[in-house]
Coordinates of C-alpha atoms in Angstrom, one line a residue:
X175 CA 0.2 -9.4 18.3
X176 CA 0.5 -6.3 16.9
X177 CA -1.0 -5.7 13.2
X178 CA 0.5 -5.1 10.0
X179 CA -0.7 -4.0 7.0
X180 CA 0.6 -4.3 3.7
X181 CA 0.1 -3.0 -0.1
X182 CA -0.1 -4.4 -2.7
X183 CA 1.8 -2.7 -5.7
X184 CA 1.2 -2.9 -9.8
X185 CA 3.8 -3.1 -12.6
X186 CA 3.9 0.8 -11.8
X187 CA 4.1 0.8 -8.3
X188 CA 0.1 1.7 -7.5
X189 CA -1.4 -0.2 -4.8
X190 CA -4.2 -2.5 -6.2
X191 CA -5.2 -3.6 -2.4
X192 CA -4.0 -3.4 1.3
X193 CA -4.4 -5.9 3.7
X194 CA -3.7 -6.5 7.8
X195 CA -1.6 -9.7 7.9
X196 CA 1.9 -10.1 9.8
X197 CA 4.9 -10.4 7.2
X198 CA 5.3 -14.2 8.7
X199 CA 1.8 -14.8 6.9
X200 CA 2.6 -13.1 3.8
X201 CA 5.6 -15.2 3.4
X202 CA 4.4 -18.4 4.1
X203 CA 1.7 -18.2 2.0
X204 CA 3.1 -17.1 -1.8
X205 CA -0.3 -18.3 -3.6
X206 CA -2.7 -16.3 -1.8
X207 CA 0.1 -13.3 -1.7
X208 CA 1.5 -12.9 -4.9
X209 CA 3.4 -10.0 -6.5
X210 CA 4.9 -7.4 -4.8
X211 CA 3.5 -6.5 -1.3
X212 CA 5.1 -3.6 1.0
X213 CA 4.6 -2.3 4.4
X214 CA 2.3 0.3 4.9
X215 CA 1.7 2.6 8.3
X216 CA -1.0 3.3 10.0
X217 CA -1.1 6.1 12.2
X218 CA 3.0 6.8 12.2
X219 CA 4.3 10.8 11.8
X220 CA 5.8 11.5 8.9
X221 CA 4.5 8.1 6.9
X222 CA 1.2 7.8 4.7
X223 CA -1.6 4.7 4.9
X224 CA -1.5 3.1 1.5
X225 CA -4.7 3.2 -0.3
X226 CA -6.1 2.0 -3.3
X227 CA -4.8 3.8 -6.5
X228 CA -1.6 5.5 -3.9
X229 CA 1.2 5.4 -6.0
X230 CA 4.8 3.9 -3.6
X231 CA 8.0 5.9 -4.0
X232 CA 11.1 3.7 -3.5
X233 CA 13.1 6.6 -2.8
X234 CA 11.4 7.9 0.0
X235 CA 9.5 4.3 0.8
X236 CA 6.3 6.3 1.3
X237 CA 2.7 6.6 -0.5
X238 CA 1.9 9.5 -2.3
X239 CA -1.9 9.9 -3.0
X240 CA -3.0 9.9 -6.4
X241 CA -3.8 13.9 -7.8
X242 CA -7.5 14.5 -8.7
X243 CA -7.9 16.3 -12.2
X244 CA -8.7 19.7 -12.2
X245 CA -13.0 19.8 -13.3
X246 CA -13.8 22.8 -16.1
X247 CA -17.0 24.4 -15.0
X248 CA -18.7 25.0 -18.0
X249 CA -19.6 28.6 -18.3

């Protein structure tokens, strides 16, 4: 069996938690798997590995990781 691993995506399309389950799983199981949940890759060129807080852009179906502020040193 190979693994899949899924995200799971807000109201604005930020993954609140990713987990390895086959998309048979996922679907037969709507209580435990609720919400929006999409595919995520590990380890395939040219796609990211969801993580938590990675926001998913339909148009390109990929996860873009979320921008750290810039930090003011205080002088």
């Amino acid at each position: 069996m190979n693994r899949q691993f899924f995200a799971q995506l807000d109201e604005n399309n930020v993954v609140t938690t990713v987990h390895c389950v086959t998309q048979e799983f996922l679907e037969a199981n709507p209580d435990r798997y609720q919400g929006v949940w999409v595919e995520t890759f590990y380890n395939t060129e040219g796609k990211t590995y969801a993580g938590i807080g990675f926001t998913y852009d339909e148009v390109t179906q990929d996860f873009v990781a979320p921008v750290s502020p810039d930090i003011e040193s205080e002088v």
